[in-house]
XYZ file of C-alpha atoms in Angstrom:
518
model
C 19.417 90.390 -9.853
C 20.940 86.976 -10.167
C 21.629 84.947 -7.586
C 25.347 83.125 -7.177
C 25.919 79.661 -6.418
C 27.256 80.328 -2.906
C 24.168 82.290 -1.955
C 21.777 79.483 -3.551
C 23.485 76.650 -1.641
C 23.053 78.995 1.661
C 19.055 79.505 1.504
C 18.862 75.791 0.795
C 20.867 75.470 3.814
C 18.516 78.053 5.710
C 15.451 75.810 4.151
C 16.560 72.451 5.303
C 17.298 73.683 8.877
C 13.500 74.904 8.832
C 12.410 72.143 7.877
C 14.840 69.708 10.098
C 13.186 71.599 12.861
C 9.459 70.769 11.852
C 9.534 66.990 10.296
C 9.149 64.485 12.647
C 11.905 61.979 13.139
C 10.902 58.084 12.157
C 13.315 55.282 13.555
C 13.587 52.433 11.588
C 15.435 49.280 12.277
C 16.632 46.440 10.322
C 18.884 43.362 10.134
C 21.716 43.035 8.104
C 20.990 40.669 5.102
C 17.277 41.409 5.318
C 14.684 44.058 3.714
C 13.254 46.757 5.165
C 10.680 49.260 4.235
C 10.613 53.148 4.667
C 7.170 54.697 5.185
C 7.609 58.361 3.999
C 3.632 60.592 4.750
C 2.989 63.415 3.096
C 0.245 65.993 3.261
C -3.114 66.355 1.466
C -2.809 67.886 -2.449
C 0.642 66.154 -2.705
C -1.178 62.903 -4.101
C 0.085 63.136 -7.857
C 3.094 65.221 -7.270
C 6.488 63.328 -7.645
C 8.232 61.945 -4.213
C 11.573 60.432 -3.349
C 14.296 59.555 -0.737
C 17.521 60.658 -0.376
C 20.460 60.626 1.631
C 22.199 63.033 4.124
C 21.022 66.474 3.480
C 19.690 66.122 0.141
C 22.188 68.840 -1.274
C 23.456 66.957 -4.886
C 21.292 64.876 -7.168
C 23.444 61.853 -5.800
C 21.857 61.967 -2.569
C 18.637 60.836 -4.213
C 18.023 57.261 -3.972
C 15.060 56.514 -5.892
C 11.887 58.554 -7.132
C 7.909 57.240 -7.229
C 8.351 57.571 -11.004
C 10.689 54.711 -10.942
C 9.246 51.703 -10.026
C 12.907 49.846 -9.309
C 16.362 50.861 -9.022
C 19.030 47.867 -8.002
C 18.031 47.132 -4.145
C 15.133 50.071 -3.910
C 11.707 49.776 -5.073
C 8.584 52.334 -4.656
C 5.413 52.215 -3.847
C 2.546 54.742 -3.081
C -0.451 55.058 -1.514
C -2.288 57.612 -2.487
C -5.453 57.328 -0.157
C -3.402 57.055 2.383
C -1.076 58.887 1.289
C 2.342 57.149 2.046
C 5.124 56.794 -0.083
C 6.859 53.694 0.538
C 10.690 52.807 -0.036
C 12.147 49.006 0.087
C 15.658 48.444 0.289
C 16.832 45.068 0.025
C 19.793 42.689 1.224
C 20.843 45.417 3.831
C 24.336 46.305 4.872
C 25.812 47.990 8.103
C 26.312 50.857 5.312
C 22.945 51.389 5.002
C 22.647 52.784 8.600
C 22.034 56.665 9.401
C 20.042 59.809 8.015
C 17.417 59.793 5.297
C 14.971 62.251 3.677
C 11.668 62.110 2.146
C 11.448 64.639 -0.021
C 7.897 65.868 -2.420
C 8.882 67.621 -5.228
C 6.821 71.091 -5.754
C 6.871 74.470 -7.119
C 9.619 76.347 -5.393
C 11.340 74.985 -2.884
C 11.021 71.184 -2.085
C 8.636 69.957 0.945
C 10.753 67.319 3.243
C 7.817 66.348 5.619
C 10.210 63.406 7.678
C 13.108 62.335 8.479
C 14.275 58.989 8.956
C 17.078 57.345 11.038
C 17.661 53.773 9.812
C 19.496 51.554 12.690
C 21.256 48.088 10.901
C 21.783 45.150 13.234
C 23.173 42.169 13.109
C 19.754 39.862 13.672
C 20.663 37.583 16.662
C 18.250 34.354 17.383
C 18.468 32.254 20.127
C 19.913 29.092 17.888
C 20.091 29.065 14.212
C 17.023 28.438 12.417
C 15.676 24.690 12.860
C 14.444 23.118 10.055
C 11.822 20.587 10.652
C 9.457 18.722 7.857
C 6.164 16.863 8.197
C 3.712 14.532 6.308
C 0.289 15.749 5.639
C -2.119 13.887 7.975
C 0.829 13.274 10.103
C 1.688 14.754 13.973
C 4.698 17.043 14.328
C 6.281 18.253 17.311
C 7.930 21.558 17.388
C 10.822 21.931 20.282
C 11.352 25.434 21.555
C 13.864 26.065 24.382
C 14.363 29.275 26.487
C 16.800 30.626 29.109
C 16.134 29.671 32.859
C 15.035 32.817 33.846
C 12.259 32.988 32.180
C 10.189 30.463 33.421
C 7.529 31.880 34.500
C 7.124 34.270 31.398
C 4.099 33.538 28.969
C 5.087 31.068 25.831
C 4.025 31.726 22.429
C 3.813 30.555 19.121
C 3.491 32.138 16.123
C 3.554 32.154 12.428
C 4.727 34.473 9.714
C 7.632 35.888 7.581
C 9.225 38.204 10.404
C 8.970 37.806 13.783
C 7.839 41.301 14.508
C 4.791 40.330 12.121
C 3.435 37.251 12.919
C -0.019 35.941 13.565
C -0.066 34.357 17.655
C -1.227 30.569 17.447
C -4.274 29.526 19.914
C -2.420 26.652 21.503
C -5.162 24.957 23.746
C -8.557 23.066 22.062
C -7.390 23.007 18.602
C -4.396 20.840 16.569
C -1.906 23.376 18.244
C -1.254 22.177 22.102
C 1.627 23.393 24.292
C 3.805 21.194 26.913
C 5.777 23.099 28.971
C 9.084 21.199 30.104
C 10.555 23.321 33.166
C 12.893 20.778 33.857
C 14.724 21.098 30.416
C 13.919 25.047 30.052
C 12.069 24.311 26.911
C 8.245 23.961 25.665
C 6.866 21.481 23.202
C 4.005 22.147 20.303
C 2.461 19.441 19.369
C 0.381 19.601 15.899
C -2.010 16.881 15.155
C -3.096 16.099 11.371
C -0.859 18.633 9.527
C -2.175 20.164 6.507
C -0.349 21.766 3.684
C -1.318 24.862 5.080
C 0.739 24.692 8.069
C 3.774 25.011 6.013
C 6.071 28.255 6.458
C 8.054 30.416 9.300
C 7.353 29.571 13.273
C 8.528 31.715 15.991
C 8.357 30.685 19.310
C 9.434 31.859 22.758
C 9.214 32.949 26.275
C 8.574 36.925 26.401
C 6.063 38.873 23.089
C 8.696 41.537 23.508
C 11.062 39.428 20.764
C 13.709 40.361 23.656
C 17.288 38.311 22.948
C 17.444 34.754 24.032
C 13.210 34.537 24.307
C 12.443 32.725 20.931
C 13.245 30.383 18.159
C 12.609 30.457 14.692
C 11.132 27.107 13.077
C 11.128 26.844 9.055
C 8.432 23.805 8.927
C 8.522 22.185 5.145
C 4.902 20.319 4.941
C 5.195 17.008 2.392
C 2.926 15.456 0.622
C 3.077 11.385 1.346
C 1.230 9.584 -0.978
C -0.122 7.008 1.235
C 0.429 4.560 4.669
C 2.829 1.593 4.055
C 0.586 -0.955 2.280
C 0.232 -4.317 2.984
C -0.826 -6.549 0.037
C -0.854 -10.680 -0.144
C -0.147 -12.245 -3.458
C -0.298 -16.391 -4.247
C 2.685 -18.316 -5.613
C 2.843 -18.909 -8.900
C 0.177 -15.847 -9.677
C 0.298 -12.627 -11.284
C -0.325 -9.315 -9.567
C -0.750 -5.974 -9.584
C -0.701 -2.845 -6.650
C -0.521 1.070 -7.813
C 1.708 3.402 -6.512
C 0.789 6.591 -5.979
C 2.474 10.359 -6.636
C 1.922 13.617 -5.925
C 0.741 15.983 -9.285
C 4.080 17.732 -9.164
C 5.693 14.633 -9.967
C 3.824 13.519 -12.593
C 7.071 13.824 -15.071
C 9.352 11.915 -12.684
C 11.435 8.734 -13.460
C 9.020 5.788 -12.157
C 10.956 3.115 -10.174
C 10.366 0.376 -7.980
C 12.851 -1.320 -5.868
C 13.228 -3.966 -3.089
C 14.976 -3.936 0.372
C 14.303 -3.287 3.828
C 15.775 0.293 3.884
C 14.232 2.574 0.949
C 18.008 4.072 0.685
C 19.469 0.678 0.062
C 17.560 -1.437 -2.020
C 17.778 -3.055 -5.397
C 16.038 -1.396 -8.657
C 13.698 -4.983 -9.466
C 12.551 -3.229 -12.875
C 16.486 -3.700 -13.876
C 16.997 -7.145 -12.512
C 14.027 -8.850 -13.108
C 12.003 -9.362 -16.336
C 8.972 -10.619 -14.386
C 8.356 -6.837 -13.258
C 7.082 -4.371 -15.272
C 5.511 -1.216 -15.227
C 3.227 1.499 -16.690
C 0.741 4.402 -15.856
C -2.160 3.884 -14.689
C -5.556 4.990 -16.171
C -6.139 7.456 -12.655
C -4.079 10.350 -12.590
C -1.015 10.886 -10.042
C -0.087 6.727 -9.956
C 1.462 4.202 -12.004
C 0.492 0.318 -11.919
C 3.246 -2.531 -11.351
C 2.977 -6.016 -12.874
C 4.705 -8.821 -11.334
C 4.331 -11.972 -13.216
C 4.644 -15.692 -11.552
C 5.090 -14.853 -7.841
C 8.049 -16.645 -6.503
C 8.901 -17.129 -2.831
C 11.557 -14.968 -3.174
C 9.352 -11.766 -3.827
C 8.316 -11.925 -0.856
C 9.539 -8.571 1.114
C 9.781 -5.024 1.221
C 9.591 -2.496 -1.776
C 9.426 1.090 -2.628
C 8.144 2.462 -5.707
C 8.016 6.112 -6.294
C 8.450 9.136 -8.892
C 11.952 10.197 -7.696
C 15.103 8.201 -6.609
C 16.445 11.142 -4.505
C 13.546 9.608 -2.162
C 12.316 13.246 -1.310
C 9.447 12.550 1.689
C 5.855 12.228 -1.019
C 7.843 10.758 -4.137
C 7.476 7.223 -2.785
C 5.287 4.025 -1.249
C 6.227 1.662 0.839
C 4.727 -1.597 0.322
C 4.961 -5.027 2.243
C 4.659 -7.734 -0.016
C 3.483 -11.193 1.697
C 3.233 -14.890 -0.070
C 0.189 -17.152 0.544
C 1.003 -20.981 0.095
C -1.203 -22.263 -2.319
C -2.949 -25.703 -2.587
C -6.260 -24.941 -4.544
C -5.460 -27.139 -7.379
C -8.270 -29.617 -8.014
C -7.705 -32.769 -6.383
C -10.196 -35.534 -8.452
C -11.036 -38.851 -5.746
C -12.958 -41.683 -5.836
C -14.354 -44.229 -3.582
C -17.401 -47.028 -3.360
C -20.677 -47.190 -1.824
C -20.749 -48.707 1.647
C -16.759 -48.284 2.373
C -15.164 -46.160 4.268
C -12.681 -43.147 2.732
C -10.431 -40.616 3.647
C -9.293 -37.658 2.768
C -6.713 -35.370 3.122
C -6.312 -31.493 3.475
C -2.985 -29.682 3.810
C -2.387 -26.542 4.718
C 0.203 -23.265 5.571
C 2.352 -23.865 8.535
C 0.932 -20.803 9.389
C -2.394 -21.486 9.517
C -1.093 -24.518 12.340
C -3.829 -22.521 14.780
C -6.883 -22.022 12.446
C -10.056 -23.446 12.592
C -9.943 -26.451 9.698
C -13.583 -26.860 8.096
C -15.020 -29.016 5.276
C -17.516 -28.152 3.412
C -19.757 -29.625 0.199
C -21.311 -27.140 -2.893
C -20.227 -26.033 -6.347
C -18.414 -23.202 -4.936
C -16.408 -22.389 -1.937
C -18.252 -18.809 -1.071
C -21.896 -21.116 -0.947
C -21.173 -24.264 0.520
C -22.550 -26.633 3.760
C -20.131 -27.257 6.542
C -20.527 -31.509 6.308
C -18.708 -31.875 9.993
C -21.496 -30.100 11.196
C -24.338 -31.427 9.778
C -22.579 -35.330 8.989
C -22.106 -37.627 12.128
C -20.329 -39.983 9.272
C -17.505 -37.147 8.927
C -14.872 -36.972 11.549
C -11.813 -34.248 11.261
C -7.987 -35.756 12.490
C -5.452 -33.651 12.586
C -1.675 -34.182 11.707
C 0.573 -31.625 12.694
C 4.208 -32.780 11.661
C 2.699 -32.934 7.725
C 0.951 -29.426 7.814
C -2.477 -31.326 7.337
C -5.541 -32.467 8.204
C -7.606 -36.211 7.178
C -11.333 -36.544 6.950
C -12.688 -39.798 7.475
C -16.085 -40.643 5.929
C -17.807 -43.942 7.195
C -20.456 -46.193 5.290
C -19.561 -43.660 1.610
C -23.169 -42.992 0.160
C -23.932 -41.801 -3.328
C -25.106 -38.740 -2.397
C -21.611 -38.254 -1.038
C -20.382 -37.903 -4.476
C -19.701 -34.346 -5.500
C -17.089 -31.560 -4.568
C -15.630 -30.783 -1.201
C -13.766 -27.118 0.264
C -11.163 -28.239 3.062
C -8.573 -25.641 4.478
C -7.345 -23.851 7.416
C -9.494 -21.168 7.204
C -13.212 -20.183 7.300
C -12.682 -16.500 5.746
C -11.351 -19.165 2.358
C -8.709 -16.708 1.573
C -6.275 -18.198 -0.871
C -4.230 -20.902 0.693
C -6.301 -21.869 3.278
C -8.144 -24.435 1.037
C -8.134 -27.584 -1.122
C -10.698 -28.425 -3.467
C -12.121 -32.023 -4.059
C -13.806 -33.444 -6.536
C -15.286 -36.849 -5.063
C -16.945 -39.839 -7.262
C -18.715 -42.477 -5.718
C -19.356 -45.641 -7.529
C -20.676 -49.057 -6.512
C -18.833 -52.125 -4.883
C -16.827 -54.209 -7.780
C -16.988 -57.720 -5.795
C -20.658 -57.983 -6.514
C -19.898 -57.451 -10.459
C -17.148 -59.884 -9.893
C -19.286 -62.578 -8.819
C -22.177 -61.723 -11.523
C -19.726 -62.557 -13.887
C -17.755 -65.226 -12.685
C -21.294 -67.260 -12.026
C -21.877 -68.647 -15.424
C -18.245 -69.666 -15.818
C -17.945 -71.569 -12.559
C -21.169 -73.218 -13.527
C -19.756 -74.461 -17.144
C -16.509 -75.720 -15.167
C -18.648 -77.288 -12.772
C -20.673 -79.249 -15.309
C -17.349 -80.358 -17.461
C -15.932 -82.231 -14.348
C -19.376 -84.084 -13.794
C -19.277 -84.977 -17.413
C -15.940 -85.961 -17.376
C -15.886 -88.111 -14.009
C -18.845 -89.967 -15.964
C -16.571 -90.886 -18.882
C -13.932 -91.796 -16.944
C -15.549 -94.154 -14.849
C -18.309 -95.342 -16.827
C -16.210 -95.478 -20.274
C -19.222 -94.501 -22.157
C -18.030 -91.062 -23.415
C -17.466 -92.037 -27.511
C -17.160 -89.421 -29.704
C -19.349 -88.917 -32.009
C -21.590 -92.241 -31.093
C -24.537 -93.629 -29.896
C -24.397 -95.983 -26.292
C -27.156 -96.973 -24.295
C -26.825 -96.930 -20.135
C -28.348 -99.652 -17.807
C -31.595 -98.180 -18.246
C -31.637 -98.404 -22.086
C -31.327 -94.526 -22.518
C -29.292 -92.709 -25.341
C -26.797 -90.513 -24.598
C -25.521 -88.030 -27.504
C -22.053 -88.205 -26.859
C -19.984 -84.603 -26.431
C -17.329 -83.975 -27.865
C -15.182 -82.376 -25.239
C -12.618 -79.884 -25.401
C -10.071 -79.243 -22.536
C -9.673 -75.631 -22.014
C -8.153 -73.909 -18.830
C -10.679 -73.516 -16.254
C -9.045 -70.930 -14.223
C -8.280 -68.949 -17.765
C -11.312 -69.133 -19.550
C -13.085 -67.761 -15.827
C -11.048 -65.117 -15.450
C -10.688 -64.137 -19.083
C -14.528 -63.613 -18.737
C -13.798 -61.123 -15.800
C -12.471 -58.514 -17.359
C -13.464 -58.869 -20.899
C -16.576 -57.466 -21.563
C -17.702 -58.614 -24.836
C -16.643 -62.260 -23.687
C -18.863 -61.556 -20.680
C -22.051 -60.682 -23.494
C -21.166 -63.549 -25.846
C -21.440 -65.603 -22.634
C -24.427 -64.309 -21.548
C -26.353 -64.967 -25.102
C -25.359 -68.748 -24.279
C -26.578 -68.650 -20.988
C -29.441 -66.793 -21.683
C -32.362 -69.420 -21.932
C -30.323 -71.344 -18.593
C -31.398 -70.133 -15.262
C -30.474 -72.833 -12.925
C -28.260 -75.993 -12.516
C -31.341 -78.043 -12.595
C -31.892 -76.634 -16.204
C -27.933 -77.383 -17.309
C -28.460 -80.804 -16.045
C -31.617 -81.228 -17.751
C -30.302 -80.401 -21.258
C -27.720 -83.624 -21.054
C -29.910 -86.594 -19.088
C-alpha cells in the first residue's frame, strides 16, 4: 500500500517532534559582520556517513544549507572531525537574518538522525571605543592606553592577545616586557612593552572584568614595523668625497631608492634630482643601497632621509645627520736657520676654541712625540680672535728639521690638525762674509796702491822707476772698476765667487798680498 504525500509529510512531522524532544539545544552567538562556527556531534558509526545543516524544520531540500560533501557554498564552509566526531559549519559576514533555529542533520538509511539543535543569537558587537590602532618599531617601547568605567575600579585588569576576544591568550603583565600602570585618577590602565618584536604584532584586548561584560575592555590592533636603523650621525671633510648606506627592509627590496634633505622627512628636497654631486647605487650587502656625495660643500651640511619608499611608511627610511669638519691638513712646507728663533702657526675650528692644542714631531700623525712636552725650547700661545694657535721655537737646531702635527685635538680627527714640514738650514751672514773677504781685501790693496801713485808719482805704466832705496818697482797697470759692484757681484754669483777663489788660492793673508808687490 502506497503511501500519499499528506501522510508522508505527517510521520516526518511525528519524527521531528521525537527527535525535537531528545537533541539537545546548543546556543550560539555571534556579531553581525563577523564569522561564526556551528559545532554539530554526532554519534559513533556515523563517521563516513554524509552530514549537513539546515534551516527551520528541515521539511524541503531548501532548508539545507550546506552538506560535508561540499567543501564551500557562498558564506558556509564544512569541516569534520571524524575522531572526534564533530561536524563543523562556518558562516561568514553574518547578518541579523541569520538569527534563529538550525538543524544538524546525518543522513542514514530510513529516516534521518537530527542529534542537535541549534539557536543562533546575532548581535550587534558593541566595544567600549572603536578599535585603536597603534604601531611600533621593533626594538622600540610602546605604550598601550586602556580606559574603563569608574565603577570598576577595583575589578582585576587584563590584557590579552588574539583574533576574538572570547579567545585570547591572558598576557603575564609583571617581570617580563609586559608591565601594567594602573591610573585611578583617569579610570584607565597603561601597558607598557619594552623592546617590541615582530611577534608582538596583532589583536589586544584589554579591560577591567574577564567576563568581556559591556564597557570592561578595549580592543588594540598593534601594527609592529620594521625600522631599519637609529638616526645616524656621520662627519664628512670639506672638499671630500663620501659615502654612508642606507638600509631597507627585504620586502622592499624592489622599491624606488631616494634620498632627500630637510629637517622634516615629509618636507624635504629629493638631492638625487637637484644635485649632480649625489649619486646612488646598491650596495654589495643585501637590504641597503650606498650614496656617493662628491666634493662636500658647506652647504651639505644637514639633515637627510634616504629610504625605499616616498610614502615614508615607518621601516622604508634612515635618518641621517650629516656634520662638516673644517679642514686645514694641507701641507704647510717652512723653513728657518740654525741658532734663530721661529714660529709657527696652527689654526683651527671655531669649534674646537676649548680643546686641548698639542704639537707633535714624526712621519705620521697616529706615531708621533708631543715636542711641548718633552722641548723646554717650545712654548704654545694662543690667539683666540684668529681661530689659532703660534709655537715659538728658541735657539732652532738641526735636529729640529723635519715634520710637525699641530691641531685642536689629541684624538687627530680630521680638522683638528695642520701638518708641517720644517727645514732647517745654516745662518747666511757667515757665507756672506766668507765671500765678501777676498773682495774687500783686493779693494783694500787698490787704494794703498793708488795713494802711492798719487803721492809719490811713480806709478808709470808699463816702466821701470827706482824708489829712494834703489828698488824696482814693476809698474801695474791699473784698472778702475766699481768697488762696491765688483764686491757684491761676487755675493751672489757663484761661479764669480770660484773664479775668485782660484786667484786667491795660493794668498792666505795680507802680509802675503803685500809681499807679492814690495
Amino acid at each position: 500500500m502506497l503511501w500519499s504525500s499528506e501522510n508522508q509529510q505527517i510521520c516526518l512531522c511525528i519524527v521531528l517532534c521525537c527527535v525535537t524532544s531528545a537533541a539537545a539545544v546548543i546556543h550560539i552567538s555571534g556579531y553581525e559582520g563577523k564569522t561564526v562556527n556551528i559545532d554539530c556531534p554526532y554519534d559513533a558509526g556515523f563517521e563516513s556517513h554524509e552530514k549537513y545543516l539546515c534551516r527551520s524544520d528541515c521539511q524541503q531540500d531548501a532548508d539545507i544549507l550546506i552538506k560535508s560533501t561540499v567543501a564551500a557554498k557562498g558564506r558556509y564552509s564544512t569541516g569534520d572531525n571524524t575522531q572526534k566526531r564533530i561536524f563543523t559549519v562556518t558562516i561568514s559576514h553574518l547578518s541579523f537574518k541569520d538569527a534563529g533555529k538550525y538543524w544538524c542533520g546525518v543522513t542514514k538509511f530510513g529516516f534521518d538522525t537530527y542529534p542537535s539543535e541549534i539557536s543562533l543569537k546575532v548581535e550587534k558587537e558593541w566595544c567600549c571605543v572603536k578599535t585603536n590602532m597603534m604601531s611600533g618599531i621593533v626594538g622600540s617601547p610602546v605604550t598601550l592606553s586602556c580606559p574603563y568605567p569608574p565603577q570598576h575600579r577595583d575589578n582585576r585588569k587584563f590584557l590579552c592577545k588574539g583574533d576574538h576576544r572570547d579567545n585570547c591568550t591572558d598576557l603575564e603583565t609583571g617581570g617580563s616586557r609586559f608591565t601594567l600602570q594602573d591610573d585611578v585618577s583617569s579610570s584607565s590602565f597603561l601597558v607598557m612593552v619594552t623592546k617590541l618584536e615582530e611577534s608582538d604584532a596583532g589583536t589586544y584586548w584589554c579591560g577591567s572584568d574577564s567576563k568581556w561584560i559591556p564597557e570592561n575592555y578595549t580592543k588594540i590592533e598593534l601594527l609592529v614595523e620594521w625600522c631599519c636603523v637609529k638616526t645616524n650621525n656621520i662627519r664628512g671633510n670639506l672638499g671630500h668625497a663620501l659615502n654612508f648606506s642606507c638600509p631597507h627592509s627585504p620586502q622592499h627590496q624592489d622599491n624606488r631608492r631616494f634620498l632627500c634633505k630637510g629637517d622634516q622627512r615629509r618636507n624635504c628636497t629629493d638631492v638625487l634630482l637637484t644635485q649632480s654631486r649625489f649619486t646612488l647605487q646598491d650596495d654589495e650587502s643585501p637590504g641597503s643601497f650606498l650614496v656617493t656625495m662628491t666634493k662636500l660643500e658647506d652647504s651639505d651640511a644637514g639633515t637627510y632621509w634616504c629610504g625605499s619608499d616616498s610614502k615614508w611608511s615607518a621601516g622604508n627610511y634612515t635618518k641621517i645627520e650629516l656634520s662638516l669638519e673644517w679642514c686645514c691638513v694641507k701641507t704647510e712646507k717652512m723653513s728657518g736657520t740654525v741658532g734663530h728663533s721661529f714660529v709657527l702657526s696652527c689654526p683651527y675650528p671655531p669649534q674646537h676654541r676649548s680643546n686641548e692644542k698639542f704639537l707633535c714631531k714624526g712621519e705620521h700623525r697616529d706615531n708621533c712625540t708631543d715636542v711641548l712636552l718633552s722641548q723646554s725650547r717650545f712654548t704654545l700661545h694662543e690667539d683666540e680672535s684668529f681661530s689659532s694657535f703660534l709655537v715659538k721655537i728658541t735657539k732652532l737646531e738641526e735636529g729640529d728639521a723635519g715634520t710637525y702635527w699641530c691641531g685642536s685635538d689629541s684624538k687627530r680627527g680630521a680638522g683638528n690638525y695642520t701638518k708641517i714640514e720644517l727645514s732647517v738650514g745654516n745662518s747666511t751672514l757667515k757665507m756672506v762674509v766668507y765671500i765678501a773677504l777676498p773682495g774687500l781685501v783686493v779693494l783694500l790693496l787698490a787704494l794703498v796702491i793708488a795713494y802711492k801713485c798719487k803721492w809719490k808719482e811713480t806709478c808709470v805704466t808699463g816702466t821701470e822707476i827706482k824708489n829712494d832705496k834703489g828698488r824696482k818697482l814693476e809698474a801695474l797697470e791699473m784698472i778702475s772698476v766699481k768697488p762696491e759692484e765688483s764686491v757684491y757681484k761676487n755675493i751672489h754669483d757663484e761661479a764669480s765667487l770660484d773664479s775668485q777663489d782660484n786667484v786667491y788660492e795660493n794668498i792666505t793673508t795680507i802680509k802675503d798680498v803685500y809681499s807679492v808687490y814690495m
